[in-house]
Tab-separated table of C-alpha atoms in Angstrom:
chain	number	residue	atom	x	y	z
A	182	MET	CA	17.532	-14.587	8.203
A	183	LEU	CA	13.822	-15.083	7.205
A	184	PRO	CA	12.912	-17.431	4.122
A	185	ARG	CA	12.056	-15.585	1.369
A	186	ASP	CA	8.234	-16.448	1.242
A	187	THR	CA	7.734	-15.529	4.734
A	188	PHE	CA	5.149	-12.669	3.452
A	189	LEU	CA	3.650	-14.720	1.413
A	190	GLN	CA	2.962	-18.148	3.225
A	191	GLY	CA	-0.751	-18.884	4.161
A	192	LEU	CA	-2.121	-16.030	2.096
A	193	LYS	CA	-5.356	-17.191	0.045
A	194	PRO	CA	-7.033	-14.888	-2.977
A	195	THR	CA	-8.770	-12.695	-2.575
A	196	LEU	CA	-7.059	-10.467	0.185
A	197	HIS	CA	-9.171	-7.265	1.374
A	198	ILE	CA	-6.668	-4.826	1.218
A	199	ALA	CA	-6.932	-0.782	2.376
A	200	HIS	CA	-5.448	1.490	0.522
A	201	ARG	CA	-4.046	4.467	2.588
A	202	GLY	CA	-6.518	2.736	5.280
A	203	GLY	CA	-9.434	3.854	2.919
A	204	ALA	CA	-8.849	7.077	1.723
A	205	LEU	CA	-12.446	7.729	0.817
A	206	VAL	CA	-14.243	6.677	3.952
A	207	ALA	CA	-11.624	8.486	6.383
A	208	PRO	CA	-8.327	10.329	6.260
A	209	GLU	CA	-5.964	8.793	4.546
A	210	ASN	CA	-2.540	7.039	5.899
A	211	THR	CA	-4.123	7.593	9.792
A	212	LEU	CA	-4.560	5.529	12.680
A	213	GLU	CA	-8.130	6.266	12.590
A	214	ALA	CA	-8.063	5.101	8.883
A	215	PHE	CA	-6.320	1.955	9.703
A	216	GLN	CA	-8.391	1.099	12.366
A	217	ARG	CA	-11.841	1.457	10.761
A	218	ALA	CA	-10.169	-0.852	8.121
A	219	VAL	CA	-9.287	-3.426	10.225
A	220	HIS	CA	-12.048	-3.597	13.191
A	221	THR	CA	-14.923	-2.256	10.853
A	222	HIS	CA	-14.060	-3.868	7.441
A	223	ARG	CA	-11.517	-6.579	8.471
A	224	THR	CA	-9.102	-5.885	5.971
A	225	ASP	CA	-6.259	-8.305	5.681
A	226	MET	CA	-3.570	-6.037	4.572
A	227	LEU	CA	-2.996	-2.045	5.039
A	228	GLU	CA	-1.367	-0.366	1.768
A	229	LEU	CA	0.616	2.844	3.341
A	230	ASP	CA	3.240	5.153	2.545
A	231	VAL	CA	6.366	6.579	4.120
A	232	HIS	CA	8.627	9.560	4.264
A	233	LEU	CA	11.016	10.663	7.026
A	234	SER	CA	10.786	13.660	9.111
A	235	ARG	CA	14.026	16.181	9.374
A	236	ASP	CA	14.850	14.289	12.657
A	237	GLY	CA	14.459	11.175	10.919
A	238	GLU	CA	11.403	9.494	11.837
A	239	VAL	CA	9.658	7.211	9.895
A	240	ILE	CA	6.396	9.014	8.829
A	241	VAL	CA	3.149	7.717	7.195
A	242	ALA	CA	1.911	9.828	4.398
A	243	HIS	CA	1.846	9.572	0.735
A	244	ASP	CA	2.956	13.513	0.006
A	245	ASP	CA	6.215	15.423	0.091
A	246	THR	CA	4.069	17.885	0.765
A	247	LEU	CA	1.344	18.767	3.755
A	248	GLU	CA	-0.950	21.122	2.027
A	249	ARG	CA	-3.346	18.248	0.715
A	250	CYS	CA	-4.271	16.014	3.890
A	251	THR	CA	-3.246	18.511	6.784
A	252	ASP	CA	-3.408	22.220	7.846
A	253	GLY	CA	0.313	22.364	7.430
A	254	GLU	CA	2.336	23.554	4.526
A	255	GLY	CA	5.507	22.763	2.481
A	256	PRO	CA	7.667	19.756	2.778
A	257	LEU	CA	7.017	17.039	5.136
A	258	ALA	CA	10.770	16.823	5.314
A	259	ALA	CA	11.298	20.156	6.669
A	260	LEU	CA	9.465	19.089	9.764
A	261	THR	CA	10.365	17.217	12.900
A	262	LEU	CA	8.301	14.554	14.204
A	263	ALA	CA	7.015	17.173	17.176
A	264	GLN	CA	6.285	19.600	14.545
A	265	LEU	CA	4.374	16.975	12.454
A	266	LYS	CA	2.294	15.841	15.187
A	267	LYS	CA	1.079	19.142	15.703
A	268	LEU	CA	-0.514	19.354	12.296
A	269	ASP	CA	-4.244	18.300	12.182
A	270	ALA	CA	-4.345	15.205	9.878
A	271	GLY	CA	-8.323	15.155	9.373
A	272	HIS	CA	-8.530	18.884	8.270
A	273	ARG	CA	-9.227	18.361	4.559
A	274	PHE	CA	-11.116	14.994	4.565
A	275	THR	CA	-14.274	15.744	3.281
A	276	PRO	CA	-16.635	12.587	2.294
A	277	ASP	CA	-18.990	15.076	0.349
A	278	GLU	CA	-16.961	17.066	-1.777
A	279	GLY	CA	-16.462	19.986	0.724
A	280	ARG	CA	-19.974	20.439	2.646
A	281	THR	CA	-18.553	18.935	5.852
A	282	PHE	CA	-15.405	18.060	7.019
A	283	PRO	CA	-15.953	15.713	10.438
A	284	PHE	CA	-12.396	14.477	11.271
A	285	ARG	CA	-11.622	18.328	11.414
A	286	GLY	CA	-10.430	19.653	14.628
A	287	GLN	CA	-10.981	16.021	15.869
A	288	GLY	CA	-7.018	15.011	17.122
A	289	VAL	CA	-6.197	12.978	13.959
A	290	ARG	CA	-2.480	12.834	13.447
A	291	LEU	CA	0.001	12.169	11.179
A	292	PRO	CA	1.242	8.088	12.725
A	293	THR	CA	4.751	6.907	12.410
A	294	LEU	CA	5.294	3.618	11.121
A	295	ARG	CA	6.164	2.323	14.549
A	296	GLU	CA	2.955	3.462	16.004
A	297	VAL	CA	0.925	1.552	13.113
A	298	LEU	CA	3.361	-1.795	13.363
A	299	ARG	CA	2.387	-1.677	17.318
A	300	ALA	CA	-0.881	-0.884	16.725
A	301	PHE	CA	-1.754	-3.800	14.699
A	302	PRO	CA	0.881	-6.368	15.630
A	303	SER	CA	0.059	-8.952	13.339
A	304	LEU	CA	-1.209	-7.161	10.456
A	305	ARG	CA	0.575	-7.406	7.118
A	306	LEU	CA	1.445	-4.096	5.688
A	307	ASN	CA	2.188	-3.100	1.718
A	308	VAL	CA	4.733	-0.334	2.618
A	309	GLU	CA	5.900	2.226	-0.108
A	310	LEU	CA	8.842	4.079	0.536
A	311	LYS	CA	8.220	7.564	-1.444
A	312	PRO	CA	11.364	9.691	-0.930
A	313	ASP	CA	14.522	9.269	-2.885
A	314	VAL	CA	16.878	9.961	-0.393
A	315	PRO	CA	19.910	7.836	-0.154
A	316	GLY	CA	19.879	6.243	3.412
A	317	ALA	CA	16.031	6.310	4.071
A	318	GLU	CA	16.288	2.616	3.335
A	319	ASP	CA	18.704	2.123	6.086
A	320	VAL	CA	16.438	3.911	8.540
A	321	LEU	CA	13.656	2.016	7.344
A	322	ALA	CA	15.361	-1.159	7.775
A	323	ARG	CA	16.196	-0.516	11.346
A	324	LEU	CA	12.769	0.171	12.349
A	325	LEU	CA	11.495	-2.996	10.667
A	326	THR	CA	14.084	-5.134	12.433
A	327	GLY	CA	14.303	-3.600	15.404
A	328	GLU	CA	9.726	-4.115	16.047
A	329	GLY	CA	10.394	-7.392	14.460
A	330	ALA	CA	8.158	-6.941	11.820
A	331	LEU	CA	9.903	-7.914	8.352
A	332	GLY	CA	8.202	-11.048	8.196
A	333	ARG	CA	5.025	-9.226	7.546
A	334	VAL	CA	5.828	-6.365	5.480
A	335	CYS	CA	6.318	-5.862	1.876
A	336	LEU	CA	8.289	-3.349	0.644
A	337	GLY	CA	9.127	-1.366	-2.542
A	338	SER	CA	8.700	1.847	-4.470
A	339	GLU	CA	7.308	2.690	-7.372
A	340	GLN	CA	11.013	4.312	-8.292
A	341	ASP	CA	13.427	1.477	-9.539
A	342	VAL	CA	16.288	3.118	-8.182
A	343	ILE	CA	14.512	3.218	-4.529
A	344	ALA	CA	13.580	-0.322	-4.863
A	345	GLU	CA	16.755	-1.724	-5.609
A	346	ARG	CA	18.634	0.105	-2.809
A	347	LEU	CA	15.577	-1.642	-0.479
A	348	HIS	CA	16.377	-5.183	-1.610
A	349	GLU	CA	20.044	-4.507	-1.073
A	350	LYS	CA	19.392	-3.512	1.949
A	351	LEU	CA	17.091	-6.239	3.055
A	352	PRO	CA	17.464	-8.959	0.659
A	353	ASP	CA	15.447	-11.481	2.726
A	354	ALA	CA	12.250	-9.483	3.125
A	355	CYS	CA	9.445	-9.609	0.809
A	356	HIS	CA	9.441	-7.024	-2.278
A	357	PHE	CA	6.965	-5.728	-4.598
A	358	TYR	CA	7.971	-4.689	-8.375
A	359	PRO	CA	8.866	-0.815	-9.448
A	360	ARG	CA	7.540	0.638	-12.337
A	361	ASP	CA	10.216	-0.627	-15.015
A	362	ALA	CA	10.444	-3.838	-13.886
A	363	LEU	CA	6.657	-4.174	-13.539
A	364	ALA	CA	6.268	-2.821	-17.202
A	365	ALA	CA	8.801	-5.030	-18.533
A	366	PHE	CA	7.183	-8.304	-16.932
A	367	ILE	CA	3.791	-6.841	-18.412
A	368	LEU	CA	4.822	-5.916	-21.685
A	369	ALA	CA	6.311	-9.099	-22.156
A	370	LEU	CA	3.117	-11.016	-21.568
A	371	LYS	CA	1.148	-8.415	-23.982
A	372	ALA	CA	3.632	-9.295	-26.774
A	373	GLY	CA	3.581	-13.003	-26.229
A	374	GLU	CA	7.266	-13.231	-25.119
A	375	THR	CA	8.518	-14.909	-21.763
A	376	PRO	CA	8.850	-12.235	-19.174
A	377	PRO	CA	12.234	-11.297	-17.576
A	378	GLU	CA	12.725	-13.850	-14.462
A	379	ASP	CA	13.624	-11.118	-11.361
A	380	ALA	CA	13.897	-13.229	-8.381
A	381	ARG	CA	14.166	-9.796	-6.110
A	382	PHE	CA	10.546	-8.973	-6.335
A	383	SER	CA	7.774	-11.666	-5.482
A	384	VAL	CA	4.489	-9.215	-5.654
A	385	LEU	CA	3.195	-7.358	-8.346
A	386	ASP	CA	1.232	-4.429	-7.360
A	387	MET	CA	-0.205	-3.003	-10.325
A	388	PRO	CA	-3.043	-0.933	-11.862
A	389	LEU	CA	-6.129	-2.794	-13.029
A	390	TYR	CA	-5.905	-0.528	-16.121
A	391	PHE	CA	-3.676	1.013	-18.402
A	392	GLY	CA	-5.702	3.366	-19.952
A	393	GLU	CA	-8.354	1.701	-21.271
A	394	VAL	CA	-6.637	-1.906	-21.550
A	395	ARG	CA	-7.474	-3.769	-18.643
A	396	LEU	CA	-4.155	-5.530	-17.908
A	397	VAL	CA	-5.162	-8.198	-15.489
A	398	ASP	CA	-6.376	-11.718	-17.778
A	399	ASP	CA	-5.861	-15.186	-17.684
A	400	VAL	CA	-2.242	-15.331	-19.289
A	401	LEU	CA	-1.087	-12.827	-16.314
A	402	LEU	CA	-2.723	-14.756	-13.828
A	403	LYS	CA	-1.357	-18.031	-14.851
A	404	ALA	CA	2.251	-16.327	-15.413
A	405	VAL	CA	1.740	-15.199	-11.833
A	406	ALA	CA	0.853	-18.593	-10.535
A	407	GLU	CA	3.753	-20.369	-12.428
A	408	ARG	CA	6.454	-18.485	-10.942
A	409	GLY	CA	5.195	-18.197	-7.318
A	410	LYS	CA	4.411	-14.776	-7.147
A	411	TRP	CA	1.437	-12.883	-5.765
A	412	ILE	CA	-0.430	-9.963	-7.789
A	413	ASN	CA	-2.403	-7.078	-6.178
A	414	VAL	CA	-4.278	-4.504	-8.014
A	415	TRP	CA	-5.346	-0.789	-7.349
A	416	THR	CA	-7.022	1.048	-6.740
A	417	VAL	CA	-10.477	-0.660	-7.402
A	418	ASP	CA	-14.117	0.945	-5.819
A	419	ASP	CA	-16.317	0.116	-8.408
A	420	PRO	CA	-18.399	-3.138	-6.812
A	421	ALA	CA	-18.636	-4.996	-10.579
A	422	GLU	CA	-14.840	-4.682	-10.923
A	423	MET	CA	-14.913	-6.673	-7.397
A	424	ASP	CA	-16.833	-8.877	-8.341
A	425	ARG	CA	-15.186	-9.734	-11.403
A	426	LEU	CA	-11.871	-10.074	-9.792
A	427	ILE	CA	-13.200	-12.246	-6.976
A	428	ALA	CA	-14.703	-14.628	-9.752
A	429	GLU	CA	-11.235	-14.450	-11.395
A	430	GLY	CA	-8.968	-15.313	-8.325
A	431	ILE	CA	-7.004	-12.465	-8.007
A	432	GLY	CA	-4.675	-12.273	-4.840
A	433	GLY	CA	-5.798	-8.970	-3.619
A	434	ILE	CA	-7.747	-6.350	-4.462
A	435	MET	CA	-6.557	-2.987	-3.024
A	436	THR	CA	-9.496	-0.198	-2.486
A	437	ASP	CA	-10.115	3.107	-1.109
A	438	ARG	CA	-13.666	1.827	-0.285
A	439	PRO	CA	-13.014	-0.878	2.196
A	440	ASP	CA	-16.401	-0.853	2.974
A	441	LEU	CA	-17.975	-2.065	-0.375
A	442	LEU	CA	-15.103	-4.490	-0.955
A	443	ARG	CA	-16.240	-5.831	2.565
A	444	GLN	CA	-19.562	-6.087	1.326
A	445	ARG	CA	-18.884	-7.701	-2.161
A	446	MET	CA	-16.828	-10.129	-0.426
A	447	ASP	CA	-19.492	-10.931	1.825
A	448	ALA	CA	-22.189	-11.554	-0.595
A	449	PRO	CA	-23.785	-14.803	-0.122
A	450	GLY	CA	-21.473	-17.287	-3.098
A	451	LYS	CA	-19.131	-15.549	-3.160
A	452	PRO	CA	-15.173	-17.347	-3.004
A	453	GLY	CA	-12.622	-16.488	-0.600
């Protein structure tokens, strides 16, 4: 059994978190993106998404279909691992609005979560389980337990029903707030009320803005700190906003531009 705060132990703001590995600088959710984030931009944490293949392998990918990021077509879940590994996961990536495709035909593949865990054996991961498929949490739990990775992974889903099943399966792991539970927390604070306590979730992965309203403020930061929780904001690619968040002491910044975030965090006089 893990202590509930294993994932949070030793964390200090502000964390550099590569969103999908840095989706604007390399093909998202691939080992190529993750390696650049870790080795070039010295990221503290990788944010990634997972699905199940037809034969039950945990695949790192955001979409439930293949067209946007690969040269494949149709649902990811309809293909086996062997079939998915034949796809070019760098086929669609372009840094210049379609003028060039530098990773096309370069052997970039969809990775499994097992491959990512083994490639970065000491790195923390923020893992979102995407499909609402009962039993997917069992597959993910077996993988993380078998790889000895539970203490360095924060799990969750945007969908509350998936997040609840994950927590039931892995009650001692770190879990981030799903959408409805997160909204209840934020809306209570905005209304000047005490937010509902939910000990299942210890990390707030949340957008910086809701429409024109900036959600991060002193009230939120104080409430999170008082409850021993952690907060990461997504997806922040603007250098000025990065600077402001660092000055505010935000827990972590999720970005598609890990290069820019590293520049801002390394700038003279920056805390953390």
